[in-house]
Short mmCIF file of N, CA, C and O in Angstrom, two decimals:
data_model
loop_
_atom_site.label_atom_id
_atom_site.label_comp_id
_atom_site.label_asym_id
_atom_site.label_seq_id
_atom_site.Cartn_x
_atom_site.Cartn_y
_atom_site.Cartn_z
N UNK X 17 -1.75 15.61 30.46
CA UNK X 17 -1.54 15.74 29.09
C UNK X 17 -2.83 16.29 28.48
O UNK X 17 -3.98 15.80 28.70
N UNK X 18 -2.78 17.50 27.58
CA UNK X 18 -3.77 18.10 27.12
C UNK X 18 -4.33 17.11 25.89
O UNK X 18 -3.57 16.32 25.21
N UNK X 19 -5.55 17.43 25.57
CA UNK X 19 -6.19 16.69 24.44
C UNK X 19 -5.36 17.12 23.19
O UNK X 19 -5.23 16.34 22.20
N UNK X 20 -5.03 18.34 23.26
CA UNK X 20 -4.24 18.98 21.91
C UNK X 20 -2.99 18.20 21.69
O UNK X 20 -2.49 17.68 20.51
N UNK X 21 -2.29 17.88 22.63
CA UNK X 21 -0.91 17.31 22.51
C UNK X 21 -1.07 15.82 22.12
O UNK X 21 -0.55 15.25 21.17
N UNK X 22 -2.24 15.10 22.54
CA UNK X 22 -2.32 13.67 22.33
C UNK X 22 -2.79 13.73 20.87
O UNK X 22 -2.34 12.87 20.02
N UNK X 23 -3.72 14.67 20.45
CA UNK X 23 -4.34 14.79 18.89
C UNK X 23 -2.89 15.00 18.05
O UNK X 23 -2.77 14.34 17.00
N UNK X 24 -1.98 15.89 18.70
CA UNK X 24 -0.78 16.17 17.79
C UNK X 24 0.02 15.01 17.59
O UNK X 24 0.56 14.84 16.65
N UNK X 25 0.31 14.30 18.68
CA UNK X 25 1.00 13.02 18.65
C UNK X 25 0.44 12.03 17.73
O UNK X 25 1.28 11.45 16.99
N UNK X 26 -0.96 11.92 17.75
CA UNK X 26 -1.52 10.82 16.89
C UNK X 26 -1.32 11.31 15.45
O UNK X 26 -1.12 10.43 14.60
N UNK X 27 -1.51 12.61 15.12
CA UNK X 27 -1.26 13.10 13.81
C UNK X 27 0.09 12.79 13.21
O UNK X 27 0.17 12.45 12.10
N UNK X 28 1.01 13.02 14.06
CA UNK X 28 2.44 12.94 13.72
C UNK X 28 2.56 11.28 13.48
O UNK X 28 3.22 11.13 12.37
N UNK X 29 2.19 10.59 14.40
CA UNK X 29 2.29 9.01 14.16
C UNK X 29 1.64 8.47 12.85
O UNK X 29 2.37 7.90 12.15
N UNK X 30 0.38 9.26 12.45
CA UNK X 30 -0.38 8.94 11.43
C UNK X 30 0.54 9.18 10.14
O UNK X 30 0.65 8.52 9.15
N UNK X 31 1.08 10.30 10.09
CA UNK X 31 1.99 10.89 9.11
C UNK X 31 3.11 9.95 8.82
O UNK X 31 3.43 9.63 7.68
N UNK X 32 3.70 9.52 9.83
CA UNK X 32 4.90 8.81 9.82
C UNK X 32 4.41 7.42 9.28
O UNK X 32 5.18 6.78 8.45
N UNK X 33 3.43 6.80 9.72
CA UNK X 33 2.85 5.53 9.17
C UNK X 33 2.66 5.61 7.63
O UNK X 33 2.81 4.70 6.88
N UNK X 34 2.08 6.85 7.36
CA UNK X 34 1.68 7.07 5.81
C UNK X 34 2.98 7.03 5.09
O UNK X 34 3.05 6.48 3.85
N UNK X 35 3.87 7.77 5.54
CA UNK X 35 5.31 7.98 4.91
C UNK X 35 5.83 6.59 4.75
O UNK X 35 6.14 6.26 3.55
N UNK X 36 5.61 5.84 5.85
CA UNK X 36 6.33 4.35 5.55
C UNK X 36 5.47 3.51 4.76
O UNK X 36 6.16 2.76 3.89
N UNK X 37 4.21 3.64 4.63
CA UNK X 37 3.54 2.87 3.71
C UNK X 37 3.88 3.35 2.30
O UNK X 37 3.84 2.40 1.40
N UNK X 38 3.91 4.74 2.08
CA UNK X 38 4.28 5.11 0.72
C UNK X 38 5.67 4.40 0.31
O UNK X 38 5.72 4.13 -0.88
N UNK X 39 6.60 4.51 1.26
CA UNK X 39 7.80 3.93 1.00
C UNK X 39 7.61 2.53 0.50
O UNK X 39 8.46 2.05 -0.36
N UNK X 40 6.96 1.65 1.26
CA UNK X 40 6.90 0.29 1.02
C UNK X 40 6.04 0.23 -0.38
O UNK X 40 6.47 -0.55 -1.08
N UNK X 41 5.13 0.89 -0.65
CA UNK X 41 4.51 0.80 -1.89
C UNK X 41 5.53 1.16 -3.06
O UNK X 41 5.45 0.36 -4.11
N UNK X 42 6.26 2.27 -2.92
CA UNK X 42 7.15 2.39 -3.90
C UNK X 42 8.31 1.39 -4.21
O UNK X 42 8.88 1.36 -5.21
N UNK X 43 8.49 0.48 -3.13
CA UNK X 43 9.57 -0.38 -3.19
C UNK X 43 9.12 -1.71 -3.84
O UNK X 43 9.82 -2.67 -4.22
N UNK X 44 7.79 -1.83 -4.09
CA UNK X 44 7.12 -2.92 -4.78
C UNK X 44 7.67 -3.01 -6.36
O UNK X 44 8.03 -1.89 -6.83
N UNK X 45 7.74 -4.36 -6.77
CA UNK X 45 8.04 -4.33 -8.19
C UNK X 45 7.20 -3.65 -9.22
O UNK X 45 6.00 -3.44 -8.62
N UNK X 46 7.60 -3.18 -10.15
CA UNK X 46 6.72 -2.26 -10.99
C UNK X 46 5.36 -2.75 -11.34
O UNK X 46 4.45 -1.94 -11.09
N UNK X 47 5.34 -3.92 -11.95
CA UNK X 47 3.92 -4.58 -12.11
C UNK X 47 3.02 -4.55 -10.97
O UNK X 47 1.67 -4.09 -11.23
N UNK X 48 3.48 -4.81 -9.72
CA UNK X 48 2.47 -4.72 -8.58
C UNK X 48 2.20 -3.39 -8.21
O UNK X 48 1.06 -3.18 -7.75
N UNK X 49 3.23 -2.52 -8.23
CA UNK X 49 3.05 -1.17 -7.92
C UNK X 49 1.95 -0.43 -8.73
O UNK X 49 1.07 0.07 -8.13
N UNK X 50 2.25 -0.75 -10.02
CA UNK X 50 1.05 -0.12 -10.88
C UNK X 50 -0.06 -0.52 -10.60
O UNK X 50 -1.09 0.37 -10.55
N UNK X 51 -0.42 -1.86 -10.49
CA UNK X 51 -1.78 -2.44 -10.22
C UNK X 51 -2.41 -1.83 -8.98
O UNK X 51 -3.59 -1.41 -8.80
N UNK X 52 -1.59 -1.75 -7.97
CA UNK X 52 -2.10 -1.41 -6.62
C UNK X 52 -2.51 0.01 -6.60
O UNK X 52 -3.33 0.61 -6.00
N UNK X 53 -1.64 0.89 -7.30
CA UNK X 53 -1.83 2.41 -7.27
C UNK X 53 -3.02 2.63 -8.04
O UNK X 53 -3.77 3.49 -7.69
N UNK X 54 -3.09 2.00 -9.30
CA UNK X 54 -4.22 2.15 -10.10
C UNK X 54 -5.59 1.96 -9.43
O UNK X 54 -6.66 2.67 -9.43
N UNK X 55 -5.58 0.86 -8.75
CA UNK X 55 -6.66 0.27 -7.97
C UNK X 55 -7.23 1.09 -6.83
O UNK X 55 -8.20 1.72 -6.68
N UNK X 56 -6.31 1.21 -5.99
CA UNK X 56 -6.50 1.91 -4.60
C UNK X 56 -6.47 3.50 -4.53
O UNK X 56 -7.06 4.05 -3.91
N UNK X 57 -5.64 3.96 -5.41
CA UNK X 57 -5.27 5.45 -5.33
C UNK X 57 -6.32 6.03 -6.64
O UNK X 57 -6.93 7.17 -6.31
N UNK X 58 -6.31 5.43 -7.76
CA UNK X 58 -7.06 6.04 -8.81
C UNK X 58 -8.53 5.54 -8.82
O UNK X 58 -9.39 5.93 -9.60
N UNK X 59 -8.80 4.41 -8.19
CA UNK X 59 -10.00 3.80 -7.88
C UNK X 59 -10.55 3.09 -9.26
O UNK X 59 -11.71 2.85 -9.61
N UNK X 60 -9.48 2.55 -10.09
CA UNK X 60 -9.93 1.88 -11.41
C UNK X 60 -10.19 0.37 -10.99
O UNK X 60 -9.72 -0.23 -10.10
N UNK X 61 -10.98 -0.19 -11.91
CA UNK X 61 -11.33 -1.63 -11.63
C UNK X 61 -10.52 -2.40 -12.28
O UNK X 61 -9.52 -2.04 -13.00
N UNK X 62 -10.21 -3.63 -12.00
CA UNK X 62 -9.35 -4.59 -12.55
C UNK X 62 -9.47 -4.66 -14.07
O UNK X 62 -8.41 -4.82 -14.73
N UNK X 63 -10.77 -4.66 -14.61
CA UNK X 63 -10.85 -4.52 -15.92
C UNK X 63 -10.23 -3.39 -16.77
O UNK X 63 -9.62 -3.44 -17.56
N UNK X 64 -10.33 -2.28 -16.01
CA UNK X 64 -9.93 -0.90 -16.63
C UNK X 64 -8.29 -0.98 -16.39
O UNK X 64 -7.66 -0.55 -17.35
N UNK X 65 -7.87 -1.50 -15.38
CA UNK X 65 -6.41 -1.57 -15.32
C UNK X 65 -5.77 -2.63 -16.21
O UNK X 65 -4.76 -2.32 -16.87
N UNK X 66 -6.43 -3.80 -16.56
CA UNK X 66 -6.13 -4.76 -17.62
C UNK X 66 -5.87 -4.23 -19.01
O UNK X 66 -5.05 -4.50 -19.66
N UNK X 67 -6.70 -3.19 -19.30
CA UNK X 67 -6.73 -2.44 -20.50
C UNK X 67 -5.54 -1.66 -20.59
O UNK X 67 -4.74 -1.54 -21.66
N UNK X 68 -5.22 -1.06 -19.53
CA UNK X 68 -4.05 -0.14 -19.45
C UNK X 68 -2.70 -0.85 -19.57
O UNK X 68 -1.75 -0.44 -20.36
N UNK X 69 -2.66 -1.82 -18.81
CA UNK X 69 -1.22 -2.59 -18.74
C UNK X 69 -1.17 -3.73 -19.61
O UNK X 69 -0.11 -4.35 -19.74
N UNK X 70 -2.47 -4.12 -20.30
CA UNK X 70 -2.19 -5.15 -21.41
C UNK X 70 -2.16 -6.49 -20.79
O UNK X 70 -1.43 -7.26 -21.23
N UNK X 71 -2.92 -6.77 -19.89
CA UNK X 71 -3.08 -8.32 -19.31
C UNK X 71 -4.48 -8.53 -19.06
O UNK X 71 -5.45 -7.61 -19.25
N UNK X 72 -4.68 -9.66 -18.31
CA UNK X 72 -6.18 -10.01 -18.16
C UNK X 72 -6.70 -9.29 -16.75
O UNK X 72 -5.80 -8.99 -16.02
N UNK X 73 -7.92 -9.26 -16.71
CA UNK X 73 -8.54 -8.85 -15.27
C UNK X 73 -8.06 -9.69 -14.20
O UNK X 73 -7.59 -9.19 -13.22
N UNK X 74 -8.08 -11.09 -14.41
CA UNK X 74 -7.41 -11.91 -13.32
C UNK X 74 -6.00 -11.65 -13.08
O UNK X 74 -5.55 -11.66 -11.87
N UNK X 75 -5.10 -11.38 -14.02
CA UNK X 75 -3.84 -10.97 -13.78
C UNK X 75 -3.79 -9.70 -12.89
O UNK X 75 -2.86 -9.79 -12.07
N UNK X 76 -4.46 -8.88 -13.26
CA UNK X 76 -4.49 -7.68 -12.42
C UNK X 76 -4.88 -8.00 -11.05
O UNK X 76 -4.29 -7.55 -9.88
N UNK X 77 -5.93 -8.86 -10.79
CA UNK X 77 -6.28 -9.23 -9.39
C UNK X 77 -5.21 -9.94 -8.74
O UNK X 77 -5.01 -9.63 -7.47
N UNK X 78 -4.52 -10.78 -9.56
CA UNK X 78 -3.26 -11.53 -8.71
C UNK X 78 -2.26 -10.54 -8.45
O UNK X 78 -1.73 -10.51 -7.43
N UNK X 79 -2.01 -9.48 -9.24
CA UNK X 79 -0.91 -8.46 -8.91
C UNK X 79 -1.30 -7.73 -7.61
O UNK X 79 -0.51 -7.48 -6.91
N UNK X 80 -2.66 -7.37 -7.65
CA UNK X 80 -3.10 -6.53 -6.24
C UNK X 80 -2.98 -7.46 -5.16
O UNK X 80 -2.45 -6.91 -4.25
N UNK X 81 -3.42 -8.70 -5.31
CA UNK X 81 -3.26 -9.65 -4.25
C UNK X 81 -1.94 -9.68 -3.82
O UNK X 81 -1.46 -9.70 -2.52
N UNK X 82 -0.96 -9.84 -4.57
CA UNK X 82 0.49 -10.05 -4.37
C UNK X 82 1.11 -8.94 -3.74
O UNK X 82 1.84 -8.81 -2.86
N UNK X 83 0.72 -7.63 -4.14
CA UNK X 83 1.14 -6.44 -3.74
C UNK X 83 0.80 -6.27 -2.22
O UNK X 83 1.62 -5.86 -1.59
N UNK X 84 -0.41 -6.42 -2.03
CA UNK X 84 -1.13 -6.21 -0.53
C UNK X 84 -0.46 -7.40 0.29
O UNK X 84 -0.05 -7.05 1.51
N UNK X 85 -0.29 -8.49 -0.04
CA UNK X 85 0.50 -9.63 0.64
C UNK X 85 1.86 -9.23 1.02
O UNK X 85 2.29 -9.09 2.15
N UNK X 86 2.60 -8.69 0.12
CA UNK X 86 3.94 -8.07 0.18
C UNK X 86 3.97 -6.87 1.35
O UNK X 86 4.87 -6.76 2.07
N UNK X 87 3.03 -5.95 1.07
CA UNK X 87 2.91 -5.03 2.01
C UNK X 87 2.69 -5.41 3.56
O UNK X 87 3.12 -4.90 4.24
N UNK X 88 1.65 -6.32 3.59
CA UNK X 88 1.41 -6.90 4.94
C UNK X 88 2.69 -7.49 5.53
O UNK X 88 3.07 -7.35 6.70
N UNK X 89 3.35 -8.35 4.76
CA UNK X 89 4.57 -8.92 5.30
C UNK X 89 5.67 -7.85 5.60
O UNK X 89 6.36 -8.06 6.65
N UNK X 90 5.79 -6.88 4.83
CA UNK X 90 6.78 -5.71 4.88
C UNK X 90 6.34 -5.13 6.39
O UNK X 90 7.19 -4.77 7.17
N UNK X 91 5.15 -4.65 6.60
CA UNK X 91 4.69 -4.18 7.83
C UNK X 91 4.93 -4.97 8.96
O UNK X 91 5.32 -4.48 10.09
N UNK X 92 4.65 -6.35 8.80
CA UNK X 92 4.84 -7.36 10.01
C UNK X 92 6.39 -7.26 10.44
O UNK X 92 6.71 -7.31 11.58
N UNK X 93 7.18 -7.44 9.33
CA UNK X 93 8.81 -7.35 9.59
C UNK X 93 9.07 -6.01 10.40
O UNK X 93 9.81 -6.09 11.19
N UNK X 94 8.40 -4.85 9.78
CA UNK X 94 8.78 -3.61 10.53
C UNK X 94 8.45 -3.64 11.87
O UNK X 94 9.09 -3.15 12.81
N UNK X 95 6.96 -4.08 12.17
CA UNK X 95 6.65 -4.02 13.68
C UNK X 95 7.47 -5.10 14.42
O UNK X 95 7.45 -4.77 15.64
N UNK X 96 7.89 -6.11 14.00
CA UNK X 96 8.68 -7.04 14.81
C UNK X 96 10.11 -6.66 15.27
O UNK X 96 10.68 -7.01 16.11
N UNK X 97 10.45 -5.67 14.35
CA UNK X 97 11.83 -5.00 14.62
C UNK X 97 11.87 -3.84 15.72
O UNK X 97 12.78 -3.40 16.20
N UNK X 98 10.66 -3.34 15.82
CA UNK X 98 10.52 -2.11 16.74
C UNK X 98 10.50 -2.60 18.23
O UNK X 98 10.05 -3.49 18.65
#
């Protein structure tokens, strides 16, 4: 096996996993999805997100925690079926 092929296979697998992750994020409830996207994609703090969505910073932190927990559970379910 050439190194190029291994690299290509890894790149394809990474793209597939990224597509799967995007799908799982988009399937989250709106409030959880919004918090996790603003935090991890846009780099906003919990306080900044709280101002945007109209809740407390602690509420945003809880939403992010719940979103990540749901994503981990979904990933675990997906891996157990493969």
